[in-house]
């Protein structure tokens, strides 16, 4: 049996519970404007320990609305060069000029010194992306540095549901956190997102912006250049249910990450990235040593029945076709190394001990063969 890169399971209890609630909504004819979106917001804000959570249509929308609310038009936003295209396009669509940051491969995040070197009087915001669920140890320091200068720190927490560092959840370090509930993430409702914040004004502004700029939700008077960024009631039902299981999912993911560390921590030819804090377990990332070709490595591991997961990310932003014009000639050695040499082991709640051992054995075999080829 092949081991897939991704697996999303709704077990019979999940399905029965979700279908029961959705059946009730359909029966009542309430698929918008109901209570599930509000409840989901309350439950999510309580989970991460933020004063507010505002549900939106996607993680991309969450980021874009934070940018619009913070006010980045015609100013600069600093974005790590190794992130999802969504992080970039959110700032771009909010009218910012994006300046890319290099990252440290061991955390996949920019260091404070990368940020201080790139920031200037024009900088409106810095985005930290908790790649794979990892929260950089410099996060609190970066937050303090930004606060002192009146620069908005935005967290892209699309990978980091349940990641905690210094007793603080991802999404609570900066002015606003953006979560995604896309199907591949730690918890999902198909498509959806959430903004978390402790800032009353920001939360109120995002509620206006997600609803076509209306200050009064049901009155057609538009006070801002907002968009339709609302979450549906049906998505919120699935999201609420997933949230009840999030701790369990995250505990399993952490357990499998520990398992990989035990079985592959000393494997020659690959260095596993360790979180150093309770993380979401969204990704289990290893760096192949120079000289080992990733495509060859993945092909050999696939031959042994193991599908490796997608990288975070394979192509850095300055090499994305749509962004080449704006970032031609830029060089980010840390981001390029991280994107170029990483592999992501399969990790999901349903992985299980047996499959974990089979992955580790397949990876160790291919690494050993690679080492033998060298001689
Ligand atoms: C998935 C993702 C997003 C975008 O979320 P969507 O819900 O797909 O719009 C943003 N940033 C990162 C790092 C992501 O992985």
Coordinates of C-alpha atoms and ligand atoms in Angstrom, one line a residue:
X1 CA 0.0 0.0 0.0
X2 CA 1.3 3.4 -1.0
X3 CA 1.7 6.0 1.7
X4 CA 0.1 9.2 0.4
X5 CA 1.6 12.7 0.9
X6 CA -1.7 13.9 2.4
X7 CA -4.7 12.3 4.0
X8 CA -7.8 14.0 5.2
X9 CA -10.2 11.9 7.2
X10 CA -13.7 12.7 8.5
X11 CA -14.5 9.7 10.6
X12 CA -18.1 8.4 10.9
X13 CA -18.7 10.4 14.1
X14 CA -17.4 13.6 12.3
X15 CA -19.6 13.0 9.3
X16 CA -22.7 12.3 11.4
X17 CA -22.3 15.4 13.5
X18 CA -21.6 17.7 10.6
X19 CA -24.4 16.3 8.5
X20 CA -26.8 16.6 11.5
X21 CA -26.0 20.3 11.9
X22 CA -26.1 21.1 8.2
X23 CA -29.4 19.2 7.9
X24 CA -30.9 21.5 10.5
X25 CA -29.7 24.6 8.7
X26 CA -31.1 23.4 5.4
X27 CA -34.3 22.5 7.0
X28 CA -34.6 26.0 8.5
X29 CA -33.4 27.7 5.3
X30 CA -30.5 29.4 7.1
X31 CA -27.3 29.1 5.1
X32 CA -26.1 32.7 5.7
X33 CA -26.2 35.1 8.5
X34 CA -26.7 32.4 11.1
X35 CA -25.0 31.8 14.4
X36 CA -22.4 29.3 13.3
X37 CA -20.0 32.0 12.0
X38 CA -20.3 34.0 15.2
X39 CA -19.8 30.9 17.4
X40 CA -16.9 29.8 15.3
X41 CA -15.3 33.2 15.9
X42 CA -15.9 33.0 19.6
X43 CA -14.5 29.5 19.9
X44 CA -11.5 30.2 17.7
X45 CA -10.6 33.4 19.6
X46 CA -10.9 31.5 22.9
X47 CA -8.7 28.7 21.5
X48 CA -5.8 31.0 20.5
X49 CA -6.2 33.4 23.4
X50 CA -6.9 36.5 21.3
X51 CA -9.6 39.1 22.1
X52 CA -11.2 38.8 18.7
X53 CA -11.4 36.4 15.8
X54 CA -13.1 37.5 12.5
X55 CA -14.1 34.7 10.1
X56 CA -13.4 35.3 6.4
X57 CA -13.5 33.6 3.0
X58 CA -9.9 32.4 2.9
X59 CA -6.5 32.8 4.4
X60 CA -5.6 35.0 1.5
X61 CA -8.6 37.2 2.3
X62 CA -7.5 37.3 6.0
X63 CA -4.1 38.6 5.0
X64 CA -5.5 41.1 2.5
X65 CA -8.0 42.6 4.9
X66 CA -5.4 43.0 7.6
X67 CA -3.2 44.8 5.1
X68 CA -6.1 47.1 4.1
X69 CA -7.1 47.8 7.7
X70 CA -3.5 48.5 8.7
X71 CA -3.1 50.8 5.7
X72 CA -0.2 49.9 3.5
X73 CA -1.1 51.6 0.3
X74 CA 2.0 53.2 -1.4
X75 CA 4.1 52.0 1.4
X76 CA 6.5 49.0 1.8
X77 CA 5.6 45.7 3.3
X78 CA 8.4 43.2 4.2
X79 CA 7.6 39.6 3.2
X80 CA 9.9 36.6 3.5
X81 CA 11.1 35.3 0.1
X82 CA 10.3 31.7 0.9
X83 CA 6.5 31.9 1.5
X84 CA 3.3 31.1 -0.2
X85 CA 2.3 33.3 -3.1
X86 CA -0.8 34.3 -1.1
X87 CA 1.3 36.2 1.5
X88 CA 2.8 38.3 -1.3
X89 CA -0.4 38.9 -3.3
X90 CA -2.4 40.0 -0.2
X91 CA 0.1 42.9 0.4
X92 CA 0.3 43.7 -3.3
X93 CA -3.5 43.9 -3.8
X94 CA -3.7 46.1 -0.7
X95 CA -1.5 48.6 -2.7
X96 CA 1.8 48.0 -1.0
X97 CA 5.3 47.6 -2.6
X98 CA 6.6 44.3 -1.4
X99 CA 10.2 44.0 -0.3
X100 CA 11.5 40.5 0.1
X101 CA 13.5 39.2 3.1
X102 CA 16.0 36.4 3.4
X103 CA 15.4 33.7 6.0
X104 CA 17.5 31.4 8.3
X105 CA 17.1 27.9 7.0
X106 CA 17.0 26.4 10.5
X107 CA 13.8 28.4 11.3
X108 CA 12.6 29.1 7.7
X109 CA 12.0 32.7 9.1
X110 CA 13.6 36.1 8.7
X111 CA 16.0 37.1 11.5
X112 CA 15.6 40.4 13.2
X113 CA 18.8 41.5 11.4
X114 CA 17.2 40.7 8.0
X115 CA 14.3 42.9 9.0
X116 CA 16.4 45.8 10.4
X117 CA 18.5 45.8 7.3
X118 CA 15.5 46.0 5.0
X119 CA 13.2 48.4 7.0
X120 CA 13.2 52.1 6.5
X121 CA 10.9 55.1 7.1
X122 CA 8.6 53.8 4.4
X123 CA 7.9 50.4 6.0
X124 CA 4.3 50.0 7.0
X125 CA 4.3 46.3 8.0
X126 CA 6.4 43.2 8.4
X127 CA 4.9 39.7 7.8
X128 CA 6.2 36.7 9.7
X129 CA 5.1 33.4 8.3
X130 CA 5.2 30.5 10.7
X131 CA 6.4 28.0 8.1
X132 CA 5.3 24.5 8.7
X133 CA 4.0 25.6 12.1
X134 CA 7.4 26.7 13.4
X135 CA 7.5 29.9 15.4
X136 CA 10.9 31.5 15.3
X137 CA 12.6 32.1 18.7
X138 CA 13.1 35.7 17.6
X139 CA 9.3 36.4 17.2
X140 CA 8.8 38.1 20.5
X141 CA 11.9 40.3 19.9
X142 CA 10.7 41.1 16.4
X143 CA 7.3 42.0 17.8
X144 CA 8.9 44.4 20.3
X145 CA 11.1 45.9 17.7
X146 CA 8.1 46.6 15.4
X147 CA 6.0 48.0 18.2
X148 CA 8.7 50.5 19.1
X149 CA 8.8 51.8 15.6
X150 CA 5.1 51.9 14.9
X151 CA 5.5 49.1 12.2
X152 CA 2.6 46.6 12.0
X153 CA 3.6 43.0 12.6
X154 CA 1.3 40.7 10.7
X155 CA 1.5 37.0 11.3
X156 CA 0.7 34.6 8.5
X157 CA -0.4 31.6 10.7
X158 CA -1.8 29.5 7.8
X159 CA 0.4 26.6 9.0
X160 CA 0.2 27.3 12.7
X161 CA -3.1 26.3 14.2
X162 CA -2.1 25.2 17.7
X163 CA 1.5 26.3 17.5
X164 CA 2.6 27.8 20.8
X165 CA 5.9 29.5 21.8
X166 CA 6.6 31.3 25.2
X167 CA 3.0 30.3 26.2
X168 CA 1.7 32.3 23.4
X169 CA -0.3 31.0 20.4
X170 CA 0.6 31.8 16.8
X171 CA -1.6 34.7 15.8
X172 CA -1.2 36.7 19.0
X173 CA 2.3 38.1 18.7
X174 CA 1.5 41.0 16.2
X175 CA -1.3 43.3 15.4
X176 CA -3.2 40.6 13.5
X177 CA -2.9 36.9 12.7
X178 CA -4.2 35.2 9.5
X179 CA -5.3 31.6 9.6
X180 CA -6.3 29.4 6.6
X181 CA -8.8 26.5 6.6
X182 CA -8.0 25.3 3.1
X183 CA -8.3 21.5 2.7
X184 CA -4.5 20.8 3.1
X185 CA -4.1 22.8 6.4
X186 CA -4.0 21.6 10.0
X187 CA -7.8 22.1 10.3
X188 CA -10.1 22.8 7.4
X189 CA -13.6 23.8 6.3
X190 CA -12.9 23.5 2.6
X191 CA -12.2 27.1 2.0
X192 CA -12.1 29.7 4.8
X193 CA -9.9 31.9 7.0
X194 CA -9.8 33.7 10.3
X195 CA -8.2 37.0 11.5
X196 CA -7.1 37.0 15.2
X197 CA -6.3 40.2 17.0
X198 CA -6.2 41.9 20.4
X199 CA -6.9 45.2 18.8
X200 CA -10.6 46.3 19.0
X201 CA -10.2 48.8 16.2
X202 CA -8.6 46.4 13.8
X203 CA -11.3 43.7 14.5
X204 CA -14.1 46.3 13.9
X205 CA -12.4 47.4 10.7
X206 CA -12.0 43.9 9.3
X207 CA -15.7 43.2 10.0
X208 CA -16.6 46.3 7.9
X209 CA -14.1 45.4 5.1
X210 CA -15.2 41.8 4.8
X211 CA -18.8 43.0 4.3
X212 CA -18.4 45.4 1.3
X213 CA -17.4 48.2 3.6
X214 CA -20.7 48.4 5.4
X215 CA -20.7 49.8 8.9
X216 CA -24.2 48.4 9.4
X217 CA -24.3 44.9 8.1
X218 CA -27.8 45.0 6.7
X219 CA -27.9 48.5 5.4
X220 CA -26.7 49.2 1.8
X221 CA -24.6 52.2 2.8
X222 CA -20.9 51.6 2.1
X223 CA -18.4 53.6 4.1
X224 CA -15.2 51.8 3.0
X225 CA -13.7 50.2 -0.2
X226 CA -14.4 46.8 1.3
X227 CA -15.0 43.5 -0.5
X228 CA -17.1 40.4 0.0
X229 CA -14.8 38.4 2.2
X230 CA -17.5 36.6 4.3
X231 CA -17.4 33.0 5.4
X232 CA -20.5 30.9 4.7
X233 CA -22.6 29.3 7.5
X234 CA -21.9 25.9 6.0
X235 CA -18.1 26.3 6.2
X236 CA -18.4 27.5 9.8
X237 CA -20.3 24.3 10.7
X238 CA -17.4 22.2 9.4
X239 CA -14.8 24.6 11.0
X240 CA -16.4 24.5 14.4
X241 CA -16.4 20.7 14.3
X242 CA -12.8 20.6 13.2
X243 CA -11.9 23.0 16.0
X244 CA -13.3 20.5 18.6
X245 CA -10.7 18.0 17.3
X246 CA -7.8 20.4 16.7
X247 CA -5.9 19.5 20.0
X248 CA -6.2 15.8 19.1
X249 CA -4.9 16.4 15.5
X250 CA -2.0 18.6 16.7
X251 CA -1.0 16.0 19.4
X252 CA -0.9 13.3 16.8
X253 CA 1.1 15.4 14.4
X254 CA 3.6 16.3 17.1
X255 CA 3.9 12.6 18.0
X256 CA 4.7 11.7 14.4
X257 CA 7.2 14.6 14.2
X258 CA 8.9 13.1 17.3
X259 CA 8.9 9.7 15.7
X260 CA 10.7 11.0 12.7
X261 CA 13.2 12.8 14.9
X262 CA 13.9 9.5 16.7
X263 CA 14.2 7.4 13.6
X264 CA 15.8 9.9 11.2
X265 CA 17.5 12.4 13.5
X266 CA 20.9 10.8 13.0
X267 CA 20.4 9.8 9.3
X268 CA 23.4 10.8 7.2
X269 CA 22.6 13.1 4.3
X270 CA 19.5 14.7 5.8
X271 CA 19.1 17.3 8.6
X272 CA 15.6 17.4 10.2
X273 CA 14.3 20.8 11.3
X274 CA 13.3 20.7 15.0
X275 CA 10.6 23.0 16.2
X276 CA 12.0 23.6 19.8
X277 CA 8.5 24.4 21.0
X278 CA 5.0 22.8 20.8
X279 CA 4.1 23.3 17.2
X280 CA 1.2 22.4 14.9
X281 CA 3.1 19.6 13.2
X282 CA 1.9 21.0 9.8
X283 CA 5.1 19.9 8.1
X284 CA 8.0 17.6 8.9
X285 CA 10.9 19.3 7.1
X286 CA 14.4 17.9 6.4
X287 CA 17.2 19.4 4.4
X288 CA 19.1 17.1 2.0
X289 CA 22.8 17.6 2.0
X290 CA 24.3 19.4 -1.0
X291 CA 24.9 17.0 -3.9
X292 CA 21.7 15.0 -3.3
X293 CA 19.3 15.8 -6.0
X294 CA 15.8 16.3 -4.6
X295 CA 13.9 15.1 -7.7
X296 CA 16.0 11.9 -7.7
X297 CA 15.5 11.5 -4.0
X298 CA 11.8 11.9 -4.2
X299 CA 11.6 9.5 -7.2
X300 CA 13.5 6.8 -5.3
X301 CA 11.4 7.2 -2.1
X302 CA 8.3 7.0 -4.3
X303 CA 9.6 3.8 -5.8
X304 CA 9.6 2.4 -2.2
X305 CA 5.9 3.4 -1.9
X306 CA 6.2 6.7 -0.1
X307 CA 4.8 9.9 -1.6
X308 CA 6.7 12.9 -0.1
X309 CA 4.6 16.0 0.6
X310 CA 4.8 19.3 -1.2
X311 CA 7.6 21.7 -0.2
X312 CA 7.0 25.0 1.7
X313 CA 8.0 26.2 -0.9
X314 CA 9.7 24.9 -3.9
X315 CA 10.1 28.2 -5.7
X316 CA 11.0 31.3 -3.8
X317 CA 8.9 34.4 -4.6
X318 CA 11.6 36.3 -6.5
X319 CA 11.7 33.4 -9.0
X320 CA 7.9 33.1 -9.4
X321 CA 7.0 33.9 -13.0
X322 CA 4.4 36.5 -12.1
X323 CA 6.9 38.3 -9.8
X324 CA 10.1 38.2 -12.0
X325 CA 9.6 41.7 -13.4
X326 CA 9.4 43.2 -9.9
X327 CA 12.2 41.3 -8.3
X328 CA 14.7 40.5 -11.2
X329 CA 18.2 40.0 -10.0
X330 CA 17.4 39.7 -6.3
X331 CA 19.3 37.1 -4.3
X332 CA 18.3 35.5 -1.0
X333 CA 20.8 32.7 -0.2
X334 CA 18.9 31.4 2.9
X335 CA 15.5 31.3 1.2
X336 CA 17.0 29.7 -1.9
X337 CA 18.8 27.0 0.2
X338 CA 15.6 26.4 2.1
X339 CA 13.4 26.1 -1.0
X340 CA 16.0 24.2 -2.9
X341 CA 17.1 21.5 -0.5
X342 CA 14.1 20.8 1.7
X343 CA 12.0 17.6 1.6
X344 CA 8.7 17.2 3.5
X345 CA 7.8 13.8 5.0
X346 CA 4.2 12.7 5.1
X347 CA 2.6 13.9 8.3
X348 CA -1.1 13.9 9.2
X349 CA -3.2 12.7 12.1
X350 CA -4.1 9.3 10.6
X351 CA -0.4 8.5 9.6
X352 CA 0.1 5.8 12.3
X353 CA 3.1 4.0 13.8
X354 CA 3.5 1.4 11.0
X355 CA 3.4 3.9 8.2
X356 CA 5.7 6.2 10.0
X357 CA 8.3 3.4 10.3
X358 CA 7.9 2.5 6.6
X359 CA 8.5 6.2 5.6
X360 CA 11.6 6.4 7.9
X361 CA 12.9 3.1 6.5
X362 CA 12.4 4.1 2.9
X363 CA 14.0 7.5 3.5
X364 CA 17.0 6.0 5.4
X365 CA 17.5 3.4 2.6
X366 CA 17.6 6.0 -0.2
X367 CA 19.9 8.3 1.9
X368 CA 22.2 5.3 2.5
X369 CA 22.3 4.5 -1.2
X370 CA 23.0 8.1 -2.0
X371 CA 25.9 8.0 0.5
X372 CA 27.2 4.8 -1.2
X373 CA 27.1 6.5 -4.6
X374 CA 29.4 9.2 -3.3
X375 CA 32.2 6.7 -2.6
Ligands
LIG1 C1 -2.5 28.4 2.4 C2 -1.7 29.6 2.7 C3 -2.2 30.9 2.6 C4 -3.5 31.1 1.9 O1 -4.6 30.5 2.5 P1 -5.9 30.2 1.6 O2 -6.9 29.8 2.6 O3 -5.5 29.1 0.7 O4 -6.3 31.5 0.8 C5 -1.5 31.9 3.0 N1 -0.2 31.8 3.5 C6 0.3 30.5 3.6 C7 1.7 30.4 4.2 C8 -0.4 29.4 3.2 O5 0.1 28.2 3.4

